[in-house]
Structures are given as C-alpha cells and as structure tokens.
Amino acid sequence: MSEVQPPSTDSSPKRPLRVVIPAYDEERVVGALVEDLRCQNYPSEAYTVWVLADRCEDDTAGVAVRAGARVVERSCGPDGKGELLRWHLSEHPLAPNEALVVLDADNRVDGDLLSRLAGALAEGAKVVQASVLPSNLGASPIAAAAGLGDWMTREMVYANTKRRPVELGGTGFCITAAALEEVGGWSGSFTEDLDLTVRLVQAGHRIEYLPEARVWDEKPTDLRSAVRQRRRWAQGRAGVRKRRGRALLGRAVAERSAPMMLMAVRLAVPGRSFLMLLTLALGAWAAVGGWGFPFSWPVWTAVALWLAGRPVWALWRVREVRPHLRWYPITLIWGFVWLLVRLLPHRREWYHTLHQGTASGEDAAPI
C-alpha cells in the first residue's frame, strides 16, 4: 500500500503520536497495516504503534510483534472497541502532549497519514478525522454497495464541513490527550465513535476533516456480514440518540448552537436508504389510493428520485467509483436494517466482522 517514505528534513519538534490498533483475531490483516505505519514520512521517534490484542484465539499478537508493533493483550473484559480503548488508556495513560490515532486492523494507510494529522494539530486542531475510503470495492457487489457509502460521505456530507459537524468514523481519526480527557474518555457504546462525537460537539470542539489524509478500509463481501455490521451500527446509533439526544437538543436550543442542532437532527433522522424506501412505499400507496396533490404518487416518486439521484450524480464524478455504481441499488438493504433495529429487541452481543485482507493495490489506488 505505502512505499517507504523519505525521512522528514524538518528538524523542529514533532507532536508525539500514539497509534492504537484494536484487534480481535486479525492475524490475516494486522501485519500489513503495521508495515504501512513503519513506512510513514513522520519521524520514527515521534510516534509509537500499539496493537491491542483483545482475547485473540489466533496469532494476532505474534504477527503484530514481528511486524514491529508494541502489543498489549487483554484476556477478559466487556465487549467493544470503546471498552478496549478505555482499558488500554487506564493501563497506559497518554502523556499530556500526546495525541491518539485510532485505526482498525484491516485498514491500509498512505505514507503521509501521520504527517498530515500532526500538521492539522500543529495548526490548532484538537480532533481530526481522515477520509476513510473502501479498499475492496471490486471484491463483490456487497462490498461495492457498502463502500459507496464512504464515498458519499466524502463527496456529499463533508463537501462543505464549514456548515456541517463532522462525525468520527470509528477509524482514521486523531484526538489530543486534553480533548479526550475533557469529554470523559471512551464509552462502552456499540458506536463509541458516535458517542464520542456527540460529547465533543457538546464541549464545543470542532472536528476537522482532512480529505487529503486517507485511510483505506475493508468492507464486508457477503450479505450476512454486511447486515450484521449495519445492524450493530444502527443499534449503537439508536442507543446514543436515547442517551444523549434530548440533552444535546436542549443545549442546542439554549445556546443557539448550530453545530449542536445539526448533530441532534442527524441523530434523529433515519438514513437515506430508509427514506428512499419510505418514499417509494408512500408513492405506491398514493397510486393505489388515488391520493391528490401534494401527496400524489408523482410527488413521492420525485422525492425518491432526488434521494437516489443526488448520490449517483456526486459519485459519477469520481472516476474510480463510476464502474461500481451499478451496485448502488443494493444500498436499499440498509434501510431494511434500520427498520429491523427499530422493530426488534436489541441484541447485546458484539458483532465482529471477519476480515480477509482482500484489498489490492488497484482497488485502493489513490484518486
């Protein structure tokens, strides 16, 4: 993924970075990521790479050590990435001037990732989110459908981050020790990244988005794994909305805070896939029932076409994504997953997505 980078010629002191990689049975993929991190164009003495081997039954720890990472192993404890990160920082606290970089074990990274993150911190940012993009769009139709969402986030949601609060993506982000301590550290939520995002927004922190800093993320290649993953995300999002949504909305109104208000709305509104399904269903119902304007079937159909067409138009402009747009209709499945979470009892176990290391240089080629 990353070629060996020339050493930096800048002799000024660099922000110490700690890169942590939560890993559960990830021997297939973790070594490649550690090798990418060893080839960064950031001074080697200014960062450390830690693999958090969580109750692994394979050789994750051994692969990580041989690749050059520090490894700590957890043999018991609650499920979830947030719980694992909380445990790690309780055992190995961050130094006051240190910043934490979080990556998933299946990721691949460009050789300038750490220098770009550190550059944003040097300019005053406290929290930075890199652009997370799919590494295996061509692996299967399901992987393509799952990966298109990442590209939509890049090309649509964060096209103008001055108006929209940025959400942490679960991987590829950096946060200073001071900011993390101010908001109380990690939670045990199924979507620990979203929970942390809400607390950061409430504390007045702005999450900076760096589209030029790229992390490549492996997507599930089969329907069962993709649905399980999406169900965990949807369930975690519902939990964050239940715990923090009302307080967030109240503060947004009291402080007249646009970022808080936008974040509260984002928590409350279902995803685009569900809204597409809903408008299509209402259009069919209106046609059968003979509803008149403004609830007639042409109106609902127009709304559905806008919801579906805007992402297609945005993604068509990206040359690498264009060949995979034929799988875009599969994204409607994610709407059913949201409905499933709303109707059925929540499951308490943690879903682990099996990674195969299917990313290829061609699939993850820079844009």
Coordinates of C-alpha atoms in Angstrom, one line a residue:
M1 CA 0.0 0.0 0.0
S2 CA 2.6 2.5 1.1
E3 CA 6.1 2.7 -0.3
V4 CA 8.9 3.6 2.0
Q5 CA 8.9 7.3 2.5
P6 CA 12.0 9.5 2.7
P7 CA 12.8 10.8 6.1
S8 CA 11.5 14.2 7.0
T9 CA 14.1 17.0 6.8
D10 CA 12.2 19.3 9.2
S11 CA 14.2 19.3 12.5
S12 CA 11.5 21.1 14.6
P13 CA 10.0 19.1 17.4
K14 CA 7.1 16.9 16.4
R15 CA 3.9 16.2 18.3
P16 CA 4.1 12.7 19.9
L17 CA 1.5 10.4 18.3
R18 CA 0.3 7.0 19.7
V19 CA -1.3 4.9 17.0
V20 CA -3.5 2.2 18.5
I21 CA -5.0 -0.7 16.5
P22 CA -7.8 -2.6 18.3
A23 CA -7.6 -6.2 17.0
Y24 CA -9.7 -9.3 17.6
D25 CA -8.4 -12.4 15.6
E26 CA -6.9 -10.2 12.9
E27 CA -3.8 -12.2 12.0
R28 CA -4.7 -12.0 8.3
V29 CA -4.5 -8.2 8.1
V30 CA -2.8 -6.6 11.0
G31 CA 0.8 -7.1 9.8
A32 CA 0.2 -5.2 6.6
L33 CA -1.1 -2.2 8.5
V34 CA 1.8 -2.2 10.9
E35 CA 4.2 -2.3 7.9
D36 CA 2.4 0.7 6.4
L37 CA 2.8 2.6 9.6
R38 CA 6.5 1.8 9.8
C39 CA 6.9 3.5 6.4
Q40 CA 5.5 6.9 7.4
N41 CA 7.2 10.1 6.5
Y42 CA 6.9 11.2 10.1
P43 CA 9.9 10.9 12.4
S44 CA 10.1 7.4 13.8
E45 CA 11.0 8.7 17.3
A46 CA 7.8 10.9 17.3
Y47 CA 5.3 8.0 17.2
T48 CA 4.6 4.6 18.5
V49 CA 2.4 1.8 17.1
W50 CA 0.4 -0.3 19.6
V51 CA -1.7 -3.3 18.7
L52 CA -4.4 -4.1 21.3
A53 CA -4.9 -7.8 21.0
D54 CA -8.4 -8.5 22.6
R55 CA -9.0 -12.1 23.7
C56 CA -7.5 -13.4 20.4
E57 CA -7.5 -17.1 19.6
D58 CA -5.2 -16.7 16.6
D59 CA -1.6 -15.3 16.2
T60 CA -2.6 -11.7 16.0
A61 CA -0.1 -10.7 18.8
G62 CA 2.7 -12.7 17.2
V63 CA 2.1 -11.2 13.7
A64 CA 2.0 -7.7 15.1
V65 CA 5.2 -8.1 17.1
R66 CA 7.1 -9.5 14.1
A67 CA 5.8 -6.5 12.0
G68 CA 7.3 -4.1 14.6
A69 CA 4.4 -3.1 16.8
R70 CA 4.1 -2.9 20.6
V71 CA 1.5 -5.4 21.7
V72 CA -0.7 -5.5 24.8
E73 CA -3.1 -8.3 25.3
R74 CA -6.5 -8.3 27.1
S75 CA -7.7 -11.7 28.2
C76 CA -11.1 -10.7 29.6
G77 CA -13.4 -7.8 29.9
P78 CA -16.5 -6.2 28.3
D79 CA -17.1 -6.4 24.5
G80 CA -16.5 -3.5 22.2
K81 CA -13.8 -1.2 20.9
G82 CA -14.7 1.6 23.3
E83 CA -14.2 -0.7 26.3
L84 CA -10.9 -2.0 24.9
L85 CA -9.6 1.6 24.4
R86 CA -10.7 2.6 27.8
W87 CA -8.9 -0.4 29.3
H88 CA -5.7 0.4 27.3
L89 CA -5.6 4.0 28.4
S90 CA -6.2 3.1 32.0
E91 CA -3.1 0.8 31.9
H92 CA -1.0 3.1 29.7
P93 CA -2.2 6.7 30.0
L94 CA -1.4 9.3 27.4
A95 CA 1.2 11.9 28.1
P96 CA -0.2 15.5 28.3
N97 CA 1.3 16.4 24.9
E98 CA 0.5 13.1 23.2
A99 CA -2.3 12.6 20.7
L100 CA -4.1 9.3 20.0
V101 CA -4.6 8.0 16.5
V102 CA -7.1 5.2 16.1
L103 CA -7.1 2.7 13.2
D104 CA -8.8 -0.6 12.5
A105 CA -6.7 -3.7 12.0
D106 CA -8.0 -4.2 8.4
N107 CA -7.0 -0.7 7.3
R108 CA -4.2 0.3 5.0
V109 CA -2.8 3.8 5.1
D110 CA -0.9 6.2 2.8
G111 CA 2.6 7.1 3.8
D112 CA 1.8 10.7 4.7
L113 CA -1.1 9.9 7.0
L114 CA 0.6 10.7 10.3
S115 CA 2.3 13.9 9.0
R116 CA -1.0 15.2 7.7
L117 CA -2.8 14.5 11.0
A118 CA 0.1 16.1 13.0
G119 CA 0.1 19.1 10.7
A120 CA -3.6 19.7 11.5
L121 CA -2.8 19.5 15.2
A122 CA 0.1 22.0 14.8
E123 CA -2.4 24.4 13.2
G124 CA -4.6 24.3 16.3
A125 CA -7.0 21.4 15.7
K126 CA -7.8 19.2 18.7
V127 CA -9.7 16.4 16.8
V128 CA -9.0 15.4 13.2
Q129 CA -10.8 12.9 11.0
A130 CA -9.1 11.5 7.9
S131 CA -11.0 10.4 4.8
V132 CA -12.0 6.7 5.2
L133 CA -12.4 5.0 1.8
P134 CA -13.2 1.4 0.8
S135 CA -10.1 -0.7 -0.1
N136 CA -12.0 -3.5 -1.9
L137 CA -14.8 -2.0 -4.0
G138 CA -14.3 -4.7 -6.6
A139 CA -14.4 -7.6 -4.2
S140 CA -18.1 -8.3 -4.5
P141 CA -21.4 -6.4 -5.2
I142 CA -22.0 -6.3 -1.4
A143 CA -18.5 -4.7 -0.8
A144 CA -19.2 -2.2 -3.5
A145 CA -22.6 -1.3 -2.0
A146 CA -21.1 -0.9 1.4
G147 CA -18.1 1.1 0.1
L148 CA -20.2 3.6 -1.8
G149 CA -21.4 5.0 1.5
D150 CA -17.9 6.0 2.4
W151 CA -17.5 7.8 -0.9
M152 CA -20.9 9.5 -0.4
T153 CA -19.6 10.8 3.0
R154 CA -16.6 12.3 1.3
E155 CA -18.3 13.8 -1.7
M156 CA -21.6 14.9 -0.2
V157 CA -21.8 15.0 3.6
Y158 CA -18.4 16.6 4.1
A159 CA -18.1 18.5 0.9
N160 CA -18.6 21.7 2.9
T161 CA -17.6 21.0 6.5
K162 CA -17.9 24.6 7.5
R163 CA -21.7 24.1 7.6
R164 CA -21.9 20.5 8.9
P165 CA -20.4 19.0 12.1
V166 CA -18.1 16.1 11.2
E167 CA -18.6 12.7 12.8
L168 CA -15.8 10.5 13.8
G169 CA -15.7 7.5 11.6
G170 CA -14.6 4.8 14.0
T171 CA -11.1 4.7 12.4
G172 CA -8.7 7.1 10.9
F173 CA -9.0 9.9 13.5
C174 CA -6.7 11.7 15.9
I175 CA -7.5 13.3 19.2
T176 CA -5.3 15.1 21.7
A177 CA -5.0 13.8 25.2
A178 CA -6.5 17.1 26.6
A179 CA -9.6 16.9 24.4
L180 CA -10.2 13.2 25.2
E181 CA -9.8 13.8 28.9
E182 CA -12.2 16.8 28.8
V183 CA -15.1 14.8 27.5
G184 CA -14.5 11.8 29.8
G185 CA -12.7 9.3 27.6
W186 CA -14.3 6.3 25.9
S187 CA -17.7 4.9 26.4
G188 CA -19.0 1.3 26.1
S189 CA -21.4 2.2 23.3
F190 CA -21.7 -0.1 20.3
T191 CA -20.8 3.0 18.3
E192 CA -18.2 4.5 20.6
D193 CA -17.1 6.9 17.8
L194 CA -20.6 8.5 17.6
D195 CA -20.9 8.7 21.3
L196 CA -17.5 10.5 21.5
T197 CA -18.6 12.8 18.6
V198 CA -21.7 14.0 20.5
R199 CA -19.7 14.7 23.6
L200 CA -17.1 16.6 21.7
V201 CA -19.7 18.7 20.0
Q202 CA -21.4 19.4 23.3
A203 CA -18.0 20.5 24.7
G204 CA -17.6 23.0 21.8
H205 CA -14.9 21.1 19.9
R206 CA -14.8 21.2 16.2
I207 CA -13.7 18.0 14.4
E208 CA -11.6 18.9 11.4
Y209 CA -12.0 16.8 8.3
L210 CA -8.9 16.1 6.1
P211 CA -9.9 14.7 2.8
E212 CA -6.3 14.5 1.7
A213 CA -5.4 12.2 4.6
R214 CA -6.6 8.8 3.5
V215 CA -7.3 5.5 5.3
W216 CA -8.4 2.5 3.2
D217 CA -11.0 0.3 4.9
E218 CA -12.0 -3.3 4.0
K219 CA -15.8 -3.8 3.5
P220 CA -17.7 -7.0 4.1
T221 CA -18.0 -9.1 1.0
D222 CA -21.1 -11.1 1.9
L223 CA -24.6 -10.1 2.7
R224 CA -24.8 -11.7 6.2
S225 CA -21.6 -9.9 7.4
A226 CA -22.7 -6.6 5.9
V227 CA -26.2 -6.8 7.5
R228 CA -24.7 -7.8 10.9
Q229 CA -22.3 -4.9 10.8
R230 CA -25.0 -2.4 9.8
R231 CA -27.3 -3.7 12.4
R232 CA -24.7 -3.1 15.1
W233 CA -24.2 0.5 13.8
A234 CA -27.9 1.2 13.7
Q235 CA -28.4 -0.2 17.2
G236 CA -25.5 1.8 18.5
R237 CA -26.8 4.9 16.9
A238 CA -30.2 4.4 18.5
G239 CA -28.5 3.9 21.9
V240 CA -26.6 7.2 21.5
R241 CA -29.8 9.0 20.5
K242 CA -31.6 7.7 23.5
R243 CA -28.8 8.5 26.0
R244 CA -27.7 11.9 24.6
G245 CA -30.2 13.2 22.1
R246 CA -32.5 15.1 24.4
A247 CA -29.7 16.8 26.3
L248 CA -28.0 17.7 23.1
L249 CA -31.2 19.2 21.6
G250 CA -31.8 21.1 24.9
R251 CA -28.3 22.6 24.9
A252 CA -28.6 23.4 21.2
V253 CA -31.7 25.5 21.8
A254 CA -30.4 27.1 25.0
E255 CA -27.1 28.1 23.5
R256 CA -28.4 28.7 19.9
S257 CA -25.7 26.4 18.7
A258 CA -26.0 25.4 15.0
P259 CA -23.4 22.5 15.3
M260 CA -25.3 21.0 18.2
M261 CA -28.7 21.4 16.5
L262 CA -27.4 19.8 13.3
M263 CA -25.9 16.9 15.3
A264 CA -29.2 16.4 17.1
V265 CA -31.1 16.4 13.8
R266 CA -28.7 13.9 12.4
L267 CA -29.2 11.6 15.3
A268 CA -33.0 11.8 14.9
V269 CA -33.4 11.4 11.2
P270 CA -33.1 7.9 9.6
G271 CA -30.6 7.2 6.9
R272 CA -31.0 8.0 3.2
S273 CA -31.7 4.3 2.4
F274 CA -34.7 4.1 4.7
L275 CA -36.0 7.5 3.4
M276 CA -35.8 6.2 -0.1
L277 CA -37.7 3.0 0.9
L278 CA -40.3 5.1 2.7
T279 CA -41.0 7.5 -0.2
L280 CA -41.2 4.6 -2.7
A281 CA -43.8 2.9 -0.4
L282 CA -45.8 6.1 0.0
G283 CA -45.7 6.6 -3.8
A284 CA -47.1 3.1 -4.3
W285 CA -49.7 3.6 -1.6
A286 CA -50.7 7.0 -3.1
A287 CA -51.1 5.4 -6.6
V288 CA -53.4 2.7 -5.2
G289 CA -55.4 5.1 -3.0
G290 CA -55.7 7.8 -5.6
W291 CA -54.2 10.5 -3.4
G292 CA -54.2 14.0 -4.7
F293 CA -51.6 16.7 -4.7
P294 CA -49.4 17.4 -2.7
F295 CA -49.4 13.7 -1.6
S296 CA -49.9 12.2 -5.1
W297 CA -47.6 9.4 -6.4
P298 CA -45.7 11.8 -8.8
V299 CA -44.7 13.9 -5.8
W300 CA -43.4 10.9 -3.8
T301 CA -41.7 9.5 -6.8
A302 CA -39.9 12.8 -7.4
V303 CA -38.7 12.8 -3.8
A304 CA -37.5 9.2 -4.1
L305 CA -35.7 10.0 -7.4
W306 CA -34.0 13.0 -5.7
L307 CA -32.9 11.0 -2.7
A308 CA -31.5 8.3 -5.0
G309 CA -30.2 10.5 -7.8
R310 CA -28.2 13.0 -5.8
P311 CA -25.6 10.4 -4.6
V312 CA -25.3 8.9 -8.1
W313 CA -24.6 12.3 -9.6
A314 CA -22.0 13.1 -6.9
L315 CA -20.3 9.7 -7.2
W316 CA -20.4 9.7 -11.1
R317 CA -17.7 12.5 -10.9
V318 CA -15.3 10.1 -9.2
R319 CA -13.6 8.1 -11.9
E320 CA -12.6 5.2 -9.6
V321 CA -16.1 4.8 -8.3
R322 CA -18.0 5.1 -11.5
P323 CA -17.7 1.4 -12.6
H324 CA -19.2 0.2 -9.3
L325 CA -22.3 2.4 -9.4
R326 CA -24.3 -0.4 -11.0
W327 CA -24.5 -1.9 -7.5
Y328 CA -25.9 1.2 -5.9
P329 CA -29.5 -0.2 -5.7
I330 CA -28.3 -2.8 -3.2
T331 CA -27.8 0.1 -0.7
L332 CA -31.6 -0.1 -0.2
I333 CA -31.0 -3.1 2.0
W334 CA -29.5 -0.8 4.7
G335 CA -32.9 0.8 5.0
F336 CA -34.4 -2.5 6.0
V337 CA -31.7 -3.0 8.6
W338 CA -32.6 0.4 10.2
L339 CA -36.3 -0.8 10.3
L340 CA -35.2 -4.2 11.8
V341 CA -33.4 -2.4 14.6
R342 CA -36.4 -0.3 15.4
L343 CA -38.9 -3.2 15.4
L344 CA -36.9 -6.0 17.1
P345 CA -35.3 -6.2 20.5
H346 CA -31.8 -5.0 20.6
R347 CA -29.1 -7.7 20.7
R348 CA -26.4 -7.3 23.4
E349 CA -23.5 -9.2 21.9
W350 CA -20.8 -7.5 19.9
Y351 CA -20.6 -8.3 16.2
H352 CA -17.1 -8.9 14.9
T353 CA -16.6 -8.6 11.2
L354 CA -14.2 -11.1 9.8
H355 CA -11.5 -9.5 7.6
Q356 CA -9.7 -11.4 4.8
G357 CA -7.1 -8.9 3.7
T358 CA -8.8 -8.6 0.2
A359 CA -7.5 -5.1 -0.5
S360 CA -5.4 -4.8 -3.6
G361 CA -3.2 -2.0 -4.8
E362 CA -5.5 -1.4 -7.7
D363 CA -8.6 -1.4 -5.5
A364 CA -7.1 1.1 -3.1
A365 CA -5.3 3.3 -5.6
P366 CA -5.1 6.9 -4.7
I367 CA -7.5 9.2 -6.5

